[in-house]
Tab-separated table of C-alpha atoms in Angstrom:
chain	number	residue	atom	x	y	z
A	1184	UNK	CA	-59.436	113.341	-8.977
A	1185	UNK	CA	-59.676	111.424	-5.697
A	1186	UNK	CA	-60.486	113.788	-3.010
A	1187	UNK	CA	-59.431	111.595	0.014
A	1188	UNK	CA	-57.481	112.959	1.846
A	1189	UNK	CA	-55.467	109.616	3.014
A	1190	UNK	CA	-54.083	108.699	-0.762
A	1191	UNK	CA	-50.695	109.642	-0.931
A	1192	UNK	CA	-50.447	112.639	-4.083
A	1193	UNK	CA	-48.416	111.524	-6.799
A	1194	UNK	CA	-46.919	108.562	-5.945
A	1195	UNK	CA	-44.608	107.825	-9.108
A	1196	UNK	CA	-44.853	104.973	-11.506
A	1197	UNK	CA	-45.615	101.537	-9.993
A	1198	UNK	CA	-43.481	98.399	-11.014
A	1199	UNK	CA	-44.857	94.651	-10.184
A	1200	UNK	CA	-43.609	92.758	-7.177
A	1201	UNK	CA	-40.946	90.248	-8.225
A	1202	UNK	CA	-42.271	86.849	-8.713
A	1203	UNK	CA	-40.866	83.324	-6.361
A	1204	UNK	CA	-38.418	86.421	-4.477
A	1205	UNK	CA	-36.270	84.186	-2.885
A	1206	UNK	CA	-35.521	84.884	1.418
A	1207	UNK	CA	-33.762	87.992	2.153
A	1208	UNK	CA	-30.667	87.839	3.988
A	1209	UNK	CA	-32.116	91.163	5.590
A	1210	UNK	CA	-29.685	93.717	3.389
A	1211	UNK	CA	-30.705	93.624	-0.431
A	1212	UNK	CA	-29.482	90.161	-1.080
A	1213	UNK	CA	-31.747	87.108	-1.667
A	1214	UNK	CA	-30.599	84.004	0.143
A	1215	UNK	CA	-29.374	81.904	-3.322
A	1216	UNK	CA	-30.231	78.264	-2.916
A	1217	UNK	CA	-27.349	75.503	-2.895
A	1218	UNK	CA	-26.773	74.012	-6.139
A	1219	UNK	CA	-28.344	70.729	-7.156
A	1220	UNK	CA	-25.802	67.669	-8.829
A	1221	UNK	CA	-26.752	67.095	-12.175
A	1222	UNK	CA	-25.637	63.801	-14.448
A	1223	UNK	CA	-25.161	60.935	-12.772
A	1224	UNK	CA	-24.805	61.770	-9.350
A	1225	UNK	CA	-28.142	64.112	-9.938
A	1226	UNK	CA	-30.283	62.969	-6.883
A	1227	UNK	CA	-33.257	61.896	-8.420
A	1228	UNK	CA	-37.263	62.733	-7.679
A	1229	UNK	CA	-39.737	60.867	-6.114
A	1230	UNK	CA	-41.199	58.314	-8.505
A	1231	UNK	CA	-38.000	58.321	-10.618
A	1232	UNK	CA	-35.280	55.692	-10.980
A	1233	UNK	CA	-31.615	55.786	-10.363
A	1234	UNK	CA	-29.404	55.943	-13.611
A	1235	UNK	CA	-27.413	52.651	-13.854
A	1236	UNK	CA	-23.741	53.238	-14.696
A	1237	UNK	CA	-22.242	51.762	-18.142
A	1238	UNK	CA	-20.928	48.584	-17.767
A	1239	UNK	CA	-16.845	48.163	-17.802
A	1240	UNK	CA	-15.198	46.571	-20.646
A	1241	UNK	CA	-11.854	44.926	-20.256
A	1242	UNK	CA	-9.325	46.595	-22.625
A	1243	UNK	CA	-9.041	43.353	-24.682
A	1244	UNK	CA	-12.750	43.120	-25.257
A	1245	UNK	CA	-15.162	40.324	-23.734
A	1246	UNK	CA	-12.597	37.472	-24.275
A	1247	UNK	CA	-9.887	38.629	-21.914
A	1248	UNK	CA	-6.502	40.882	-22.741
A	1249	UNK	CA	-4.846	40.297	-25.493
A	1250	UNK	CA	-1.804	38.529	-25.670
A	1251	UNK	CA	1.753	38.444	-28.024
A	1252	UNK	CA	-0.778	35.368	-29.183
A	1253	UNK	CA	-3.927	36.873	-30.134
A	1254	UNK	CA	-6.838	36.734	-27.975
A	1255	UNK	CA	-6.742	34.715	-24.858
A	1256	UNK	CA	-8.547	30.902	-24.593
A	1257	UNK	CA	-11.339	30.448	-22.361
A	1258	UNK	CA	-10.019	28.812	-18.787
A	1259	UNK	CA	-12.615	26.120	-19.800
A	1260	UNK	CA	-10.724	25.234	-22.262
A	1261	UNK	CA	-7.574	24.759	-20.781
A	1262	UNK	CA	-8.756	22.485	-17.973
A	1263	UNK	CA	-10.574	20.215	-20.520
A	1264	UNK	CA	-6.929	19.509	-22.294
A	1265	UNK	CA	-5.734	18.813	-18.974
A	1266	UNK	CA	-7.735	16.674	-17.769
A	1267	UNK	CA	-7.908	14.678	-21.204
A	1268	UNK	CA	-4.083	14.523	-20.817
A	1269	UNK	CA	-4.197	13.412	-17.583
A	1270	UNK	CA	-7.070	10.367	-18.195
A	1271	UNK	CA	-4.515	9.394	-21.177
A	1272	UNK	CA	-1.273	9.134	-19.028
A	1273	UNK	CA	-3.333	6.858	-16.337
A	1274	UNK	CA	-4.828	4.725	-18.809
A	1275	UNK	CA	-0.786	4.277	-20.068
A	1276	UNK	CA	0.163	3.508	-16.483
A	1277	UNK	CA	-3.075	1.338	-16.259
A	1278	UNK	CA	-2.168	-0.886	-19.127
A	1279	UNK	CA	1.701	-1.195	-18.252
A	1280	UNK	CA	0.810	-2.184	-14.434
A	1281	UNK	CA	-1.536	-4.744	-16.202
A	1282	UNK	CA	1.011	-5.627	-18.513
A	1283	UNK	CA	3.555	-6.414	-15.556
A	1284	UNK	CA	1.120	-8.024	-13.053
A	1285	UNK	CA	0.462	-10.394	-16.358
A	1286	UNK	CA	3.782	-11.393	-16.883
A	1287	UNK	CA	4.904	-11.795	-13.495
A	1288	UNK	CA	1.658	-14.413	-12.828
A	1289	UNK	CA	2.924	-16.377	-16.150
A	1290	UNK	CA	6.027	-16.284	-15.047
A	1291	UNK	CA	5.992	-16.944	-11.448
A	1292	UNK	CA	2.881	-19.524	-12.035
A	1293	UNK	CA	5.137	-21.500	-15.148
A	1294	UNK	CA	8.049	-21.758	-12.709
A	1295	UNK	CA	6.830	-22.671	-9.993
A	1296	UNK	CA	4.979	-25.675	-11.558
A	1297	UNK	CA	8.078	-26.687	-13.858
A	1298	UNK	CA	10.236	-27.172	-10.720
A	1299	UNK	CA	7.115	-28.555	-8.882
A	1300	UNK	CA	6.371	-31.225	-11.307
A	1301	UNK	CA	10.276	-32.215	-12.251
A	1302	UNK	CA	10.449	-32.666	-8.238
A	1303	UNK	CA	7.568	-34.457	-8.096
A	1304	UNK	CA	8.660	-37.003	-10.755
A	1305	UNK	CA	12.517	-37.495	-9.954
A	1306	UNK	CA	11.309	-37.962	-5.730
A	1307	UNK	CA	8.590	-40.380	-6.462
A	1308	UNK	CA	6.560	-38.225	-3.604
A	1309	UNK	CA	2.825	-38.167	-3.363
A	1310	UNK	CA	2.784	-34.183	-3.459
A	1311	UNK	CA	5.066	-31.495	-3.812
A	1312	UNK	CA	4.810	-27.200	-3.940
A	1313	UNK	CA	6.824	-24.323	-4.714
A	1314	UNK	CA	7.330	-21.046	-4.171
A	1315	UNK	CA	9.054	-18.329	-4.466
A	1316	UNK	CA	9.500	-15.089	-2.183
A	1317	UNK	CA	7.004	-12.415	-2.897
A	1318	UNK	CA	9.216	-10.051	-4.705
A	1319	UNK	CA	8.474	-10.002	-7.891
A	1320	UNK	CA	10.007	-12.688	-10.338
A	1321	UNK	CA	11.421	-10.171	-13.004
A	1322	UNK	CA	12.713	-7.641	-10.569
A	1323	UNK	CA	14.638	-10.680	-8.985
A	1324	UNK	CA	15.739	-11.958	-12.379
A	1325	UNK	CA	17.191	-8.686	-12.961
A	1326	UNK	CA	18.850	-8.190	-9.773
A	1327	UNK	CA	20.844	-11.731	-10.025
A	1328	UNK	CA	19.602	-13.451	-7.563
A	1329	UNK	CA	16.521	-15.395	-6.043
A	1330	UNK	CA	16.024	-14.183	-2.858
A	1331	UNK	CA	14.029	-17.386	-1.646
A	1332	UNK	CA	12.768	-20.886	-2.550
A	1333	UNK	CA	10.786	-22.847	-0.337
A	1334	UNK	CA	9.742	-26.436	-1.263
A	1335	UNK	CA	7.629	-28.809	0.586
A	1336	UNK	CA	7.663	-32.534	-0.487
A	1337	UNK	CA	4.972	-34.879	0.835
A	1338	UNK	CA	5.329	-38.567	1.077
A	1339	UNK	CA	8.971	-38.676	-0.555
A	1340	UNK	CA	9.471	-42.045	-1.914
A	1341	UNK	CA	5.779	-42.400	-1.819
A	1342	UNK	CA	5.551	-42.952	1.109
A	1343	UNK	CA	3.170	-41.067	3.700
A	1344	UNK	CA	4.433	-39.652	6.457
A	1345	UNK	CA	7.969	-38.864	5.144
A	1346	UNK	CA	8.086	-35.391	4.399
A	1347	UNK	CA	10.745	-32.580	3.734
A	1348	UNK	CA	11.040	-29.039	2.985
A	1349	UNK	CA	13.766	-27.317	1.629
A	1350	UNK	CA	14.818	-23.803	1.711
A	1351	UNK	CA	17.036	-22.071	-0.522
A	1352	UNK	CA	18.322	-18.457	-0.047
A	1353	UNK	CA	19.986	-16.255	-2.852
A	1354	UNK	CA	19.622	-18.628	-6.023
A	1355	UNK	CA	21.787	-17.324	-9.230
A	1356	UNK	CA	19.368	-17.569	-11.811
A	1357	UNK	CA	21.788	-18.301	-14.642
A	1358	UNK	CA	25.059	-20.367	-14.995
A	1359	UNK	CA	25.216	-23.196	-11.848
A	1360	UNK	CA	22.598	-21.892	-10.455
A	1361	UNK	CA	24.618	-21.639	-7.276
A	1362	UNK	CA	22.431	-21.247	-4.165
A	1363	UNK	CA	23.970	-18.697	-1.082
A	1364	UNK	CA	21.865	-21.062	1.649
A	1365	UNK	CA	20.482	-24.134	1.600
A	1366	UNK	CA	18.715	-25.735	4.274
A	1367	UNK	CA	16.362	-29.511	4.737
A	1368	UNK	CA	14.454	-30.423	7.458
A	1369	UNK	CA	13.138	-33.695	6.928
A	1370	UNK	CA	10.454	-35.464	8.993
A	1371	UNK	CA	9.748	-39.434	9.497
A	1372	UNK	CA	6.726	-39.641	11.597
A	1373	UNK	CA	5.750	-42.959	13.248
A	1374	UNK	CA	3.073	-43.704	10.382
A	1375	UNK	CA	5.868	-42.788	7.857
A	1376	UNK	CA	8.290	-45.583	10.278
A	1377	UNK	CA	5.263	-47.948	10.333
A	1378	UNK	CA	4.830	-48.188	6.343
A	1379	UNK	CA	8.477	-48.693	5.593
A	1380	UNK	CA	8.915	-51.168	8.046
A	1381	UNK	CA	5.286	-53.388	6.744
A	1382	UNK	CA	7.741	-53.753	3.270
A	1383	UNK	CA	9.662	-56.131	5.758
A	1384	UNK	CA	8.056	-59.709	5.162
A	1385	UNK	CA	8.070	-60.869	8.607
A	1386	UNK	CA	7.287	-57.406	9.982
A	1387	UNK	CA	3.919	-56.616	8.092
A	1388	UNK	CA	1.263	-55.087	10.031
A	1389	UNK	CA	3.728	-53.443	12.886
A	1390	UNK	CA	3.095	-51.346	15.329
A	1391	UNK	CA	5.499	-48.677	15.517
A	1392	UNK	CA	5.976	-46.260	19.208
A	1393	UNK	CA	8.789	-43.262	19.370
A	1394	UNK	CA	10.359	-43.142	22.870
A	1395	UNK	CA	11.865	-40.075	23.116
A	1396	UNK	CA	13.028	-40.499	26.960
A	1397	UNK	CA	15.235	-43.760	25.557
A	1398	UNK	CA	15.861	-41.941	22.252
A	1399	UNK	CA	14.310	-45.387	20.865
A	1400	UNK	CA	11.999	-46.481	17.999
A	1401	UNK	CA	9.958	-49.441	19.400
A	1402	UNK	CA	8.544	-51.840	16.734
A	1403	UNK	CA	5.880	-54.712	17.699
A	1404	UNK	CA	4.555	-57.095	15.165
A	1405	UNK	CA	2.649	-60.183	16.658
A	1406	UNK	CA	5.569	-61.825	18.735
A	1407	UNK	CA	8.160	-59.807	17.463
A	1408	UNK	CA	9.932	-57.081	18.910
A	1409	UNK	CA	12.807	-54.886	17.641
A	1410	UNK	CA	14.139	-51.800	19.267
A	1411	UNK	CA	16.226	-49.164	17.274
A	1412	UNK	CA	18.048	-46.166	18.035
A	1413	UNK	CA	19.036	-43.605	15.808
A	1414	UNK	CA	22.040	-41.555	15.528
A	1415	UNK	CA	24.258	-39.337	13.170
A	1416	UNK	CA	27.209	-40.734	11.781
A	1417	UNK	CA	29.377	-39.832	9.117
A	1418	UNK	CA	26.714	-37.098	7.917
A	1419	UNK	CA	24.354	-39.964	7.622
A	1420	UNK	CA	21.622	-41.504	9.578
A	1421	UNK	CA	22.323	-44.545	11.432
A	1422	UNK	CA	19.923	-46.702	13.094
A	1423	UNK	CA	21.562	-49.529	15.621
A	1424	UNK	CA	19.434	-52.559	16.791
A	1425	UNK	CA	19.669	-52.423	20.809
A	1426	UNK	CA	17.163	-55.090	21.187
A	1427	UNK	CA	15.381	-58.029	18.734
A	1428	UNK	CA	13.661	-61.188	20.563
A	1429	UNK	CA	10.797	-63.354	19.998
A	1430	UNK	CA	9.006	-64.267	23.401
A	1431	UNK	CA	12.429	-62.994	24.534
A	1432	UNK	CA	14.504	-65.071	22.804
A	1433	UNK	CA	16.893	-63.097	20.154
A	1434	UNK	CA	16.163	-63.060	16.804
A	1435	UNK	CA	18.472	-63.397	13.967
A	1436	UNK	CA	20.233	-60.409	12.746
A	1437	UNK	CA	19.255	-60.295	9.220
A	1438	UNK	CA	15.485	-59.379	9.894
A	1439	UNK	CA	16.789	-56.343	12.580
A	1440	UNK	CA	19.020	-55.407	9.497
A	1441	UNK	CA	15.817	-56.126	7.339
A	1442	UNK	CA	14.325	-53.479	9.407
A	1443	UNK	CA	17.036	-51.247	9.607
A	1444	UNK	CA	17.371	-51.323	5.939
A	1445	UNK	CA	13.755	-50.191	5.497
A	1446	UNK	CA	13.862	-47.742	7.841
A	1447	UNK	CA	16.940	-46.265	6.915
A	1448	UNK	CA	16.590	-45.724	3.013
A	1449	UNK	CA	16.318	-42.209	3.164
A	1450	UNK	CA	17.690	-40.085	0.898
A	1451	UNK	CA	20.386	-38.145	2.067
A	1452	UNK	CA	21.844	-35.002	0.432
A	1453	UNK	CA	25.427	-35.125	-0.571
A	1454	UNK	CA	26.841	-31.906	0.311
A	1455	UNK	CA	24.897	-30.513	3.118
A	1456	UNK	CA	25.911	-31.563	7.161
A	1457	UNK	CA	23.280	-33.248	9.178
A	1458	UNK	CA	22.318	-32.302	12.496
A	1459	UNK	CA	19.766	-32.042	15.276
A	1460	UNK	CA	18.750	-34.923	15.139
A	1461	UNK	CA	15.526	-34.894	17.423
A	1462	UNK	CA	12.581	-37.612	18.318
A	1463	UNK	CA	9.418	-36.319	19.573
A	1464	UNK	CA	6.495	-39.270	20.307
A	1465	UNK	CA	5.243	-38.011	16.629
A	1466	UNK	CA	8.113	-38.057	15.140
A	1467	UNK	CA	11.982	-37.894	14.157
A	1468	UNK	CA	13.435	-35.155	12.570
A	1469	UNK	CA	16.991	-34.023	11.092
A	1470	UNK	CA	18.763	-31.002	9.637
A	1471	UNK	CA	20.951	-30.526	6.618
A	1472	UNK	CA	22.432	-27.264	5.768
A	1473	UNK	CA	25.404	-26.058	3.714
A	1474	UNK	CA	26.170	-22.514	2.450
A	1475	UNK	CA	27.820	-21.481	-1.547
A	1476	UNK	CA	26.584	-24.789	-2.980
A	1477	UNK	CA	25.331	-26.257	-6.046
A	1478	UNK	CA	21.880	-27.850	-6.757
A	1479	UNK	CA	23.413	-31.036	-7.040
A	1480	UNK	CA	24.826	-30.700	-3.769
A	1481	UNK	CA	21.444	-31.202	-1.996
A	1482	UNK	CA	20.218	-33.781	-4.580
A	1483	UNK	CA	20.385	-37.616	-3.595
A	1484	UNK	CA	20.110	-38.684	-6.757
A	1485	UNK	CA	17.112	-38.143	-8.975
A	1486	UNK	CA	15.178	-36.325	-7.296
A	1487	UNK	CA	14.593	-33.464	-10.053
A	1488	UNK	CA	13.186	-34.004	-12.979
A	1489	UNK	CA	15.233	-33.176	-16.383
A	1490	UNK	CA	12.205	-30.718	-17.767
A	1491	UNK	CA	13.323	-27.131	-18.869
A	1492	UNK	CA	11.822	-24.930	-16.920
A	1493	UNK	CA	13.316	-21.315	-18.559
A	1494	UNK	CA	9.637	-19.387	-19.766
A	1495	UNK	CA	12.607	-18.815	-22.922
């Protein structure tokens, strides 16, 4: 028996402290702690890594939904068969535009020499072009008309110097070949004036001046001079001998008429009207028009060749 006096007598049974006693909340309550998450919004401990969330699958599986079809094509797809049908259709256009631009240069290239050659031949001139408007030949064709000719004849007759151009607006291509327009300007220049005249025998060699103050064509040639002076008359060119001496002395008609005759041989269309009739100190020029005419209305006689030129 324990004979100090300071232990307590009989103190009952013991019983063991509680273990980890949570805080008091000074009554007879411990303090609980707040709850931790668990799963996956569990905040995780130091030296441990987050849980990754599942990956989302599309209802229809990897490929896409599922249509009344079946299962959906890759987008790739559908572009490539696009653009496959696209590089077809171009390559279609490609070879008609080809197509076209190949007919229209055989066609435009065959006419143009056809007419140029048959012109050539039935004008006896040194050169001769033409051509047509830009518009393509086959759209013309098929619209009914030729919207424009333009030929340029050099050295008609063969002779240099003597040059016209024609125009022609609205040309039927079919039937008459009726023309809506049809305009010449012809050109003699004084080199053109000087070779028809040296055909002359007495007048070879001349020297020809245009005086355009006395509206007069002056030929010299040695001692002989002879004067002329053009005018229109009855929708032709006339040329008038004001003056034809020797030394002063007159000459005898025949070699001014000589000289008018050479001078003067000029084709001249048979239904067009002459006018402006103009000399310059270069040369002399004239205008023949006529509207709703024929092509043998503006001929003066064979000046186009009998060739077909239809590319049919």
């Amino acid at each position: 028996m324990d004979t100090n006096p300071n232990t307590p007598q009989n103190p009952g049974p013991q019983h063991p402290a509680p273990q980890n006693a949570g805080p008091q909340d000074g009554l007879t309550r411990p303090i609980e702690s707040a709850a931790r998450p668990s799963g996956a919004h569990a905040r995780p401990e130091l030296g441990q890594q987050p849980p990754v969330p599942p990956a989302q699958v599309p209802p229809g599986g990897p490929s896409g939904p599922v249509g009344p079809g079946g299962p959906g094509k890759p987008p790739k797809a559908k572009r490539s068969t696009g653009k496959l049908i696209g590089l077809i259709a171009a390559g279609v256009v490609a070879l008609v535009v080809i197509a076209f631009v190949g007919i229209e240069l055989y066609v435009r290239n065959h006419i143009e020499g056809c007419l140029a050659d048959n012109i050539k031949s039935g004008a006896k001139a040194n050169d001769v072009s033409v051509s047509f408007a830009k518009t393509p030949m086959l759209i013309q064709n098929a619209s009914g008309k030729m919207s424009s000719i333009d030929i340029t004849i050099d050295g008609l007759q063969g002779t240099s110097g003597l040059n016209v151009r024609i125009l022609l607006k609205g040309v039927d291509p079919s039937g008459d070949n009726r023309i809506d327009d049809a305009t010449i300007l012809g050109e003699f220049t004084a080199d053109g004036i000087k070779n028809k005249v040296a055909q002359v025998p007495l007048l070879s060699d001349p020297k020809v001046t245009l005086n355009p103050s006395a509206n007069r064509i002056e030929i010299t040639t040695g001692l002989i001079t002879i004067n002329l002076t053009p005018s229109i008359k009855d929708n032709k060119v006339v040329l008038t001998a004001s003056k034809a001496s020797i030394l002063g002395f007159g000459v005898p008609d025949e070699l001014a008429q000589q000289a008018i005759t050479a001078i003067a041989d000029i084709p001249t269309p048979n239904g067009l009207t002459a006018s402006d009739l103009k000399m310059t100190d270069q040369a002399v020029s004239l205008r023949y028009s006529g509207q709703n005419v024929l092509p043998k209305d503006i001929e003066s006689g064979n000046d186009v060749g009998a060739t077909n030129c239809s590319v049919l």
